[in-house]
Structure formats: structure tokens, C-alpha cells
Amino acid sequence: RLGGTAFCAIEIVTVGGSGGDPSTSGAGIYLYNAPDNTVRNCVARNAYDPSNGGGNADGFASEGSPRSVFEDCVAHGNSDDGFDFWQAQDDTLRRCVAYNNGYDPDGNEAGDGNGFKLGGGSTSGGHRVERCVSYRNGTRGFHYNEADVPVEVYNCTAWDNPRNYWF
């Protein structure tokens, strides 16, 4: 968890099996109140939060971390969402991939199951999502999640999700 830190780069990191501590989110890489950071060439996989039925174990999460950039990252096998931008604004995602999110370690549905959750909470949205791919997630490929600032999705692909795009 990176909290309150700005202008940092997290590069070439693989995080696997996060979760299980009830006092944390369970996310693989979690930016919390940490503006202007870059996460590049990272993988977050197989996060599971048993204390919440898998509901807080995202691959990547950005909460209150405006203007952060996620490039060339992959989220798969996480029990909640691949990428979760709850209460986040003005982040950029480029060439990221989300697949097989929304399932517990035994393959049962768990958490929200979005590949990319692009809003929610008090004020959220304003993100730019470029050339990202989302497939085989439990619920949705790309979900605006009631972001109140418009989200721009450019040249993205989704398939084999129960709902590919929900805006």
C-alpha cells in the first residue's frame, strides 16, 4: 500500500496472493491518497480477501490518487476487480489487461468481478482508458460504477464477460 506518497514509480513488480489481513484492502498494488504516481509493467494476481468473501481483493486499486498512470499492467485471478478506481479522479490507464477476476481460489464467484471499475464513492471519474483489454471477468469488462465525472475509453476491447461495457 502506497499512501500519501507522490511522484513515485513502481515498475516491474509481480504481486501474488494478497489478502487475508482484515485491516487492509487485500489489493495487490494499492495507491491511497497518493497523487501523481506511475505503475508500469506490473502484474497483480490471485488476491483474495477471505474476511470479506473476496470483496476487497483487487489487483490494482487507486483511491484518492489523482493523475496516477497505470501502463502495461496485468490483473488476473483476483477475487474482486482487476483494476478498481473507487473515489479516484483523473487517472490514466494504458495498454493494461484484466482477465479472470471476480472468482475465489476455488473458482466460485466472489467480489464485484469487474475487469476495470472506473468510479464509485463520493467524487470519481475523469479517467482516460487507452488500448486496454478485458476478458472472462465475473461480471463486467469495463464498468463506470456511477462515476460522476465523464470517463473516456479509447480503443479498448472486451469479450467473454457477462457484460462487456456498462456505462
PDB file of C-alpha atoms in Angstrom, residues 45-166:
ATOM      1  CA  ARG A  45      -2.674 -11.862  -9.430  1.00  0.00           C
ATOM      2  CA  ASN A  46      -4.649 -14.190  -7.192  1.00  0.00           C
ATOM      3  CA  ALA A  47      -5.570 -11.695  -4.461  1.00  0.00           C
ATOM      4  CA  TYR A  48      -8.296 -12.999  -2.153  1.00  0.00           C
ATOM      5  CA  ASP A  49      -9.813 -11.463   0.953  1.00  0.00           C
ATOM      6  CA  PRO A  50     -11.435 -14.276   2.992  1.00  0.00           C
ATOM      7  CA  SER A  51     -12.699 -11.904   5.708  1.00  0.00           C
ATOM      8  CA  ASN A  52     -14.955 -10.201   3.141  1.00  0.00           C
ATOM      9  CA  GLY A  53     -15.826 -13.114   0.844  1.00  0.00           C
ATOM     10  CA  GLY A  54     -13.315 -11.826  -1.682  1.00  0.00           C
ATOM     11  CA  GLY A  55     -14.905  -8.370  -1.848  1.00  0.00           C
ATOM     12  CA  ASN A  56     -11.847  -6.183  -1.256  1.00  0.00           C
ATOM     13  CA  ALA A  57      -9.118  -8.029  -3.107  1.00  0.00           C
ATOM     14  CA  ASP A  58      -8.462  -6.019  -6.270  1.00  0.00           C
ATOM     15  CA  GLY A  59      -5.408  -6.477  -8.421  1.00  0.00           C
ATOM     16  CA  PHE A  60      -4.745  -2.722  -8.622  1.00  0.00           C
ATOM     17  CA  ALA A  61      -6.595  -0.034  -6.669  1.00  0.00           C
ATOM     18  CA  SER A  62      -6.377   3.727  -6.813  1.00  0.00           C
ATOM     19  CA  GLU A  63      -8.335   5.613  -4.171  1.00  0.00           C
ATOM     20  CA  GLY A  64      -7.935   9.360  -3.858  1.00  0.00           C
ATOM     21  CA  SER A  65      -4.795   9.223  -6.016  1.00  0.00           C
ATOM     22  CA  PRO A  66      -5.394  11.667  -8.881  1.00  0.00           C
ATOM     23  CA  ARG A  67      -3.277  11.894 -12.007  1.00  0.00           C
ATOM     24  CA  SER A  68      -1.687   8.494 -11.462  1.00  0.00           C
ATOM     25  CA  VAL A  69      -0.752   6.417 -14.510  1.00  0.00           C
ATOM     26  CA  PHE A  70      -1.006   2.637 -14.942  1.00  0.00           C
ATOM     27  CA  GLU A  71       0.833   1.349 -18.030  1.00  0.00           C
ATOM     28  CA  ASP A  72       1.314  -2.170 -19.385  1.00  0.00           C
ATOM     29  CA  CYS A  73      -0.072  -3.801 -16.220  1.00  0.00           C
ATOM     30  CA  VAL A  74      -1.914  -7.141 -15.935  1.00  0.00           C
ATOM     31  CA  ALA A  75      -4.501  -8.134 -13.320  1.00  0.00           C
ATOM     32  CA  HIS A  76      -5.792 -11.712 -13.245  1.00  0.00           C
ATOM     33  CA  GLY A  77      -7.347 -14.163 -10.836  1.00  0.00           C
ATOM     34  CA  ASN A  78      -8.242 -11.520  -8.227  1.00  0.00           C
ATOM     35  CA  SER A  79     -11.419 -12.163  -6.253  1.00  0.00           C
ATOM     36  CA  ASP A  80     -12.814  -8.619  -6.588  1.00  0.00           C
ATOM     37  CA  ASP A  81     -11.837  -6.369  -9.520  1.00  0.00           C
ATOM     38  CA  GLY A  82      -8.791  -6.321 -11.745  1.00  0.00           C
ATOM     39  CA  PHE A  83      -8.473  -2.516 -11.607  1.00  0.00           C
ATOM     40  CA  ASP A  84     -10.578  -0.519  -9.112  1.00  0.00           C
ATOM     41  CA  PHE A  85     -10.741   3.291  -9.233  1.00  0.00           C
ATOM     42  CA  TRP A  86     -13.115   3.912  -6.294  1.00  0.00           C
ATOM     43  CA  GLN A  87     -13.193   7.593  -5.292  1.00  0.00           C
ATOM     44  CA  ALA A  88     -10.419   8.264  -7.795  1.00  0.00           C
ATOM     45  CA  GLN A  89     -10.174  11.033 -10.382  1.00  0.00           C
ATOM     46  CA  ASP A  90      -8.138  11.832 -13.461  1.00  0.00           C
ATOM     47  CA  ASP A  91      -6.079   8.639 -13.649  1.00  0.00           C
ATOM     48  CA  THR A  92      -4.775   7.190 -16.923  1.00  0.00           C
ATOM     49  CA  LEU A  93      -4.616   3.520 -17.906  1.00  0.00           C
ATOM     50  CA  ARG A  94      -2.642   2.471 -20.990  1.00  0.00           C
ATOM     51  CA  ARG A  95      -2.294  -0.989 -22.521  1.00  0.00           C
ATOM     52  CA  CYS A  96      -3.492  -2.795 -19.383  1.00  0.00           C
ATOM     53  CA  VAL A  97      -5.137  -6.236 -19.326  1.00  0.00           C
ATOM     54  CA  ALA A  98      -7.698  -7.667 -16.896  1.00  0.00           C
ATOM     55  CA  TYR A  99      -8.931 -11.259 -17.031  1.00  0.00           C
ATOM     56  CA  ASN A 100     -10.457 -13.945 -14.805  1.00  0.00           C
ATOM     57  CA  ASN A 101     -11.246 -11.520 -11.965  1.00  0.00           C
ATOM     58  CA  GLY A 102     -14.235 -11.971  -9.661  1.00  0.00           C
ATOM     59  CA  TYR A 103     -13.632 -15.549  -8.523  1.00  0.00           C
ATOM     60  CA  ASP A 104     -12.354 -17.095  -5.304  1.00  0.00           C
ATOM     61  CA  PRO A 105      -9.429 -19.562  -5.321  1.00  0.00           C
ATOM     62  CA  ASP A 106     -11.874 -22.452  -5.898  1.00  0.00           C
ATOM     63  CA  GLY A 107     -13.401 -20.804  -8.976  1.00  0.00           C
ATOM     64  CA  ASN A 108     -16.650 -19.636  -7.311  1.00  0.00           C
ATOM     65  CA  GLU A 109     -17.996 -16.147  -7.934  1.00  0.00           C
ATOM     66  CA  ALA A 110     -16.693 -13.620  -5.411  1.00  0.00           C
ATOM     67  CA  GLY A 111     -16.383  -9.850  -5.138  1.00  0.00           C
ATOM     68  CA  ASP A 112     -17.608  -7.499  -7.862  1.00  0.00           C
ATOM     69  CA  GLY A 113     -15.896  -9.211 -10.781  1.00  0.00           C
ATOM     70  CA  ASN A 114     -15.117  -6.177 -12.942  1.00  0.00           C
ATOM     71  CA  GLY A 115     -12.084  -6.062 -15.168  1.00  0.00           C
ATOM     72  CA  PHE A 116     -11.958  -2.257 -14.886  1.00  0.00           C
ATOM     73  CA  LYS A 117     -14.114  -0.438 -12.293  1.00  0.00           C
ATOM     74  CA  LEU A 118     -13.796   3.220 -13.208  1.00  0.00           C
ATOM     75  CA  GLY A 119     -15.680   5.059 -10.461  1.00  0.00           C
ATOM     76  CA  GLY A 120     -17.758   4.969  -7.318  1.00  0.00           C
ATOM     77  CA  GLY A 121     -17.879   6.702  -3.980  1.00  0.00           C
ATOM     78  CA  SER A 122     -18.225  10.429  -3.484  1.00  0.00           C
ATOM     79  CA  THR A 123     -16.446  12.003  -6.473  1.00  0.00           C
ATOM     80  CA  SER A 124     -14.871   9.839  -9.158  1.00  0.00           C
ATOM     81  CA  GLY A 125     -14.121   9.597 -12.847  1.00  0.00           C
ATOM     82  CA  GLY A 126     -12.318  11.759 -15.346  1.00  0.00           C
ATOM     83  CA  HIS A 127     -10.103   8.805 -16.260  1.00  0.00           C
ATOM     84  CA  ARG A 128      -8.676   8.079 -19.691  1.00  0.00           C
ATOM     85  CA  VAL A 129      -8.501   4.382 -20.564  1.00  0.00           C
ATOM     86  CA  GLU A 130      -6.418   3.666 -23.694  1.00  0.00           C
ATOM     87  CA  ARG A 131      -5.925   0.379 -25.566  1.00  0.00           C
ATOM     88  CA  CYS A 132      -6.888  -1.806 -22.602  1.00  0.00           C
ATOM     89  CA  VAL A 133      -8.279  -5.348 -22.824  1.00  0.00           C
ATOM     90  CA  SER A 134     -10.773  -7.087 -20.552  1.00  0.00           C
ATOM     91  CA  TYR A 135     -11.998 -10.675 -20.859  1.00  0.00           C
ATOM     92  CA  ARG A 136     -13.522 -13.544 -18.863  1.00  0.00           C
ATOM     93  CA  ASN A 137     -14.225 -11.461 -15.765  1.00  0.00           C
ATOM     94  CA  GLY A 138     -17.105 -12.477 -13.479  1.00  0.00           C
ATOM     95  CA  THR A 139     -19.420  -9.518 -14.122  1.00  0.00           C
ATOM     96  CA  ARG A 140     -18.251  -6.733 -16.450  1.00  0.00           C
ATOM     97  CA  GLY A 141     -15.305  -5.874 -18.645  1.00  0.00           C
ATOM     98  CA  PHE A 142     -15.461  -2.080 -18.241  1.00  0.00           C
ATOM     99  CA  HIS A 143     -17.813  -0.510 -15.660  1.00  0.00           C
ATOM    100  CA  TYR A 144     -18.215   3.195 -14.967  1.00  0.00           C
ATOM    101  CA  ASN A 145     -19.599   2.326 -11.483  1.00  0.00           C
ATOM    102  CA  GLU A 146     -21.552   5.572 -11.333  1.00  0.00           C
ATOM    103  CA  ALA A 147     -18.578   7.855 -11.799  1.00  0.00           C
ATOM    104  CA  ASP A 148     -19.887  11.411 -11.688  1.00  0.00           C
ATOM    105  CA  VAL A 149     -17.128  12.833 -13.919  1.00  0.00           C
ATOM    106  CA  PRO A 150     -17.125  11.511 -17.528  1.00  0.00           C
ATOM    107  CA  VAL A 151     -14.726   8.676 -18.303  1.00  0.00           C
ATOM    108  CA  GLU A 152     -13.013   8.353 -21.701  1.00  0.00           C
ATOM    109  CA  VAL A 153     -12.491   4.838 -23.045  1.00  0.00           C
ATOM    110  CA  TYR A 154     -10.374   4.870 -26.208  1.00  0.00           C
ATOM    111  CA  ASN A 155      -9.675   1.887 -28.476  1.00  0.00           C
ATOM    112  CA  CYS A 156     -10.342  -0.746 -25.782  1.00  0.00           C
ATOM    113  CA  THR A 157     -11.512  -4.337 -26.285  1.00  0.00           C
ATOM    114  CA  ALA A 158     -13.744  -6.541 -24.138  1.00  0.00           C
ATOM    115  CA  TRP A 159     -15.080 -10.034 -24.747  1.00  0.00           C
ATOM    116  CA  ASP A 160     -16.465 -13.041 -22.909  1.00  0.00           C
ATOM    117  CA  ASN A 161     -17.606 -11.036 -19.874  1.00  0.00           C
ATOM    118  CA  PRO A 162     -21.320 -11.299 -18.886  1.00  0.00           C
ATOM    119  CA  ARG A 163     -21.454  -7.564 -19.777  1.00  0.00           C
ATOM    120  CA  ASN A 164     -18.529  -6.189 -21.760  1.00  0.00           C
ATOM    121  CA  TYR A 165     -19.254  -2.458 -21.254  1.00  0.00           C
ATOM    122  CA  TRP A 166     -21.589  -0.968 -18.610  1.00  0.00           C
TER     123      TRP A 166
END
